[in-house]
C-alpha positions as a Markdown table, in Angstrom:
| # | Residue | x | y | z |
|---|---|---|---|---|
| 1 | Leu | 155.1 | 182.1 | -126.7 |
| 2 | Thr | 152.2 | 184.3 | -127.2 |
| 3 | Lys | 149.3 | 182.8 | -124.8 |
| 4 | Glu | 147.3 | 182.1 | -127.9 |
| 5 | Leu | 150.0 | 179.8 | -129.4 |
| 6 | Gly | 151.1 | 178.5 | -126.0 |
| 7 | Thr | 147.0 | 177.6 | -125.1 |
| 8 | Leu | 146.7 | 175.6 | -128.3 |
| 9 | Leu | 150.3 | 173.9 | -128.2 |
| 10 | Val | 149.1 | 172.4 | -124.4 |
| 11 | Gly | 145.8 | 171.8 | -126.0 |
| 12 | Val | 147.6 | 169.4 | -128.4 |
| 13 | Val | 149.5 | 167.8 | -125.8 |
| 14 | Leu | 146.6 | 167.5 | -123.2 |
| 15 | Ile | 144.5 | 165.4 | -126.4 |
| 16 | Asp | 146.8 | 163.7 | -127.9 |
| 17 | Asn | 147.5 | 161.8 | -124.2 |
| 18 | Arg | 144.3 | 161.9 | -122.8 |
| 19 | Asn | 144.7 | 164.6 | -120.4 |
| 20 | Met | 147.9 | 162.7 | -119.1 |
| 21 | Asp | 145.7 | 159.8 | -117.7 |
| 22 | Lys | 148.6 | 157.2 | -116.2 |
| 23 | Glu | 146.2 | 154.6 | -116.9 |
| 24 | Asn | 145.6 | 155.6 | -120.6 |
| 25 | Arg | 148.4 | 157.7 | -121.8 |
| 26 | Lys | 150.7 | 156.7 | -124.5 |
| 27 | Gly | 152.7 | 159.8 | -123.8 |
| 28 | Asn | 156.5 | 159.9 | -123.0 |
| 29 | Glu | 159.2 | 161.8 | -120.9 |
| 30 | Arg | 159.2 | 164.3 | -123.4 |
| 31 | Asp | 155.2 | 165.2 | -123.1 |
| 32 | Asp | 155.5 | 165.5 | -119.7 |
| 33 | Ala | 158.3 | 167.9 | -119.5 |
| 34 | Ala | 156.1 | 170.1 | -122.7 |
| 35 | Leu | 153.5 | 169.8 | -120.8 |
| 36 | Glu | 155.5 | 171.7 | -117.3 |
| 37 | Val | 156.8 | 174.4 | -119.6 |
| 38 | Leu | 153.4 | 175.3 | -120.7 |
| 39 | Arg | 151.1 | 174.2 | -117.9 |
| 40 | Ser | 150.8 | 178.0 | -117.6 |
| 41 | Tyr | 148.4 | 178.5 | -120.7 |
| 42 | Ile | 146.2 | 175.8 | -119.2 |
| 43 | Pro | 142.9 | 178.5 | -119.2 |
| 44 | Ala | 141.2 | 179.1 | -115.6 |
| 45 | Glu | 138.3 | 176.6 | -115.6 |
| 46 | Gly | 141.5 | 173.8 | -115.5 |
| 47 | Gln | 142.9 | 171.1 | -116.7 |
| 48 | Thr | 140.2 | 168.4 | -116.9 |
| 49 | Val | 137.4 | 171.1 | -117.4 |
| 50 | Trp | 139.6 | 171.8 | -120.3 |
| 51 | Tyr | 140.1 | 169.0 | -121.9 |
| 52 | Lys | 136.8 | 167.4 | -121.8 |
| 53 | Ala | 135.5 | 170.6 | -123.7 |
| 54 | Leu | 138.3 | 170.1 | -125.9 |
| 55 | Lys | 137.6 | 166.3 | -126.3 |
| 56 | Glu | 133.7 | 167.2 | -127.5 |
| 57 | Ala | 134.5 | 170.3 | -129.6 |
| 58 | Arg | 136.8 | 167.8 | -131.4 |
| 59 | His | 133.9 | 165.4 | -132.3 |
| 60 | Asp | 131.8 | 168.1 | -132.8 |
| 61 | Val | 131.7 | 167.9 | -136.9 |
| 62 | Ser | 128.4 | 169.8 | -137.1 |
| 63 | His | 129.2 | 173.2 | -138.3 |
| 64 | Leu | 131.5 | 171.2 | -141.4 |
| 65 | Ser | 130.3 | 171.4 | -144.9 |
| 66 | Val | 130.1 | 168.2 | -147.6 |
| 67 | Thr | 133.8 | 169.3 | -148.5 |
| 68 | Glu | 135.2 | 169.8 | -145.4 |
| 69 | His | 134.1 | 166.7 | -144.3 |
| 70 | Leu | 135.6 | 165.1 | -147.1 |
| 71 | Leu | 138.9 | 166.9 | -146.1 |
| 72 | Leu | 139.2 | 166.3 | -141.9 |
| 73 | Asp | 140.5 | 162.7 | -142.8 |
| 74 | Met | 141.4 | 162.7 | -146.2 |
| 75 | Lys | 144.8 | 160.1 | -147.1 |
| 76 | Thr | 145.7 | 160.6 | -150.3 |
| 77 | Val | 148.3 | 158.0 | -152.0 |
| 78 | Asn | 149.9 | 158.2 | -155.7 |
| 79 | Thr | 150.4 | 155.0 | -157.8 |
| 80 | Lys | 152.8 | 153.9 | -159.9 |
| 81 | Glu | 151.5 | 155.6 | -162.8 |
| 82 | Gly | 151.7 | 158.8 | -161.1 |
| 83 | Lys | 147.6 | 159.0 | -160.4 |
| 84 | Thr | 146.3 | 160.2 | -157.3 |
| 85 | Val | 143.2 | 158.0 | -155.5 |
| 86 | Ala | 142.5 | 160.5 | -152.3 |
| 87 | Met | 140.5 | 158.5 | -149.3 |
| 88 | Ala | 138.3 | 159.9 | -147.1 |
| 89 | Ser | 136.2 | 159.1 | -143.5 |
| 90 | Val | 133.2 | 160.6 | -142.9 |
| 91 | Met | 132.1 | 161.1 | -139.1 |
| 92 | Val | 128.9 | 161.8 | -138.9 |
| 93 | Asn | 125.2 | 159.4 | -139.9 |
| 94 | Met | 125.6 | 159.1 | -143.4 |
| 95 | Lys | 122.1 | 159.7 | -144.0 |
| 96 | Lys | 122.8 | 163.8 | -142.1 |
| 97 | Trp | 125.5 | 163.8 | -144.2 |
| 98 | Val | 123.6 | 163.6 | -148.0 |
| 99 | Asp | 120.8 | 165.5 | -146.2 |
| 100 | Ser | 123.2 | 168.4 | -145.7 |
| 101 | Ala | 124.8 | 168.3 | -149.3 |
């Protein structure tokens, strides 16, 4: 693995499993095994500090355009009639979002 790919993968494991917190985690033995293989890719500041930074970054959508906000969590459904219906959530205050359009 390249350093970049290893760092991305270990970040996914930590975010998905809430930093492997035993009380809140939803991971399994496979996640534990993946973390052991990827542990060397955790940045120097340490697992907990890096997890907190990832968590903050994950929720910071201030840099996204209106279109990017809509694409961030968009879901599509195909109807029996062959039409596609798209639904999206917007993770910011509606006034701020509309003002940024």
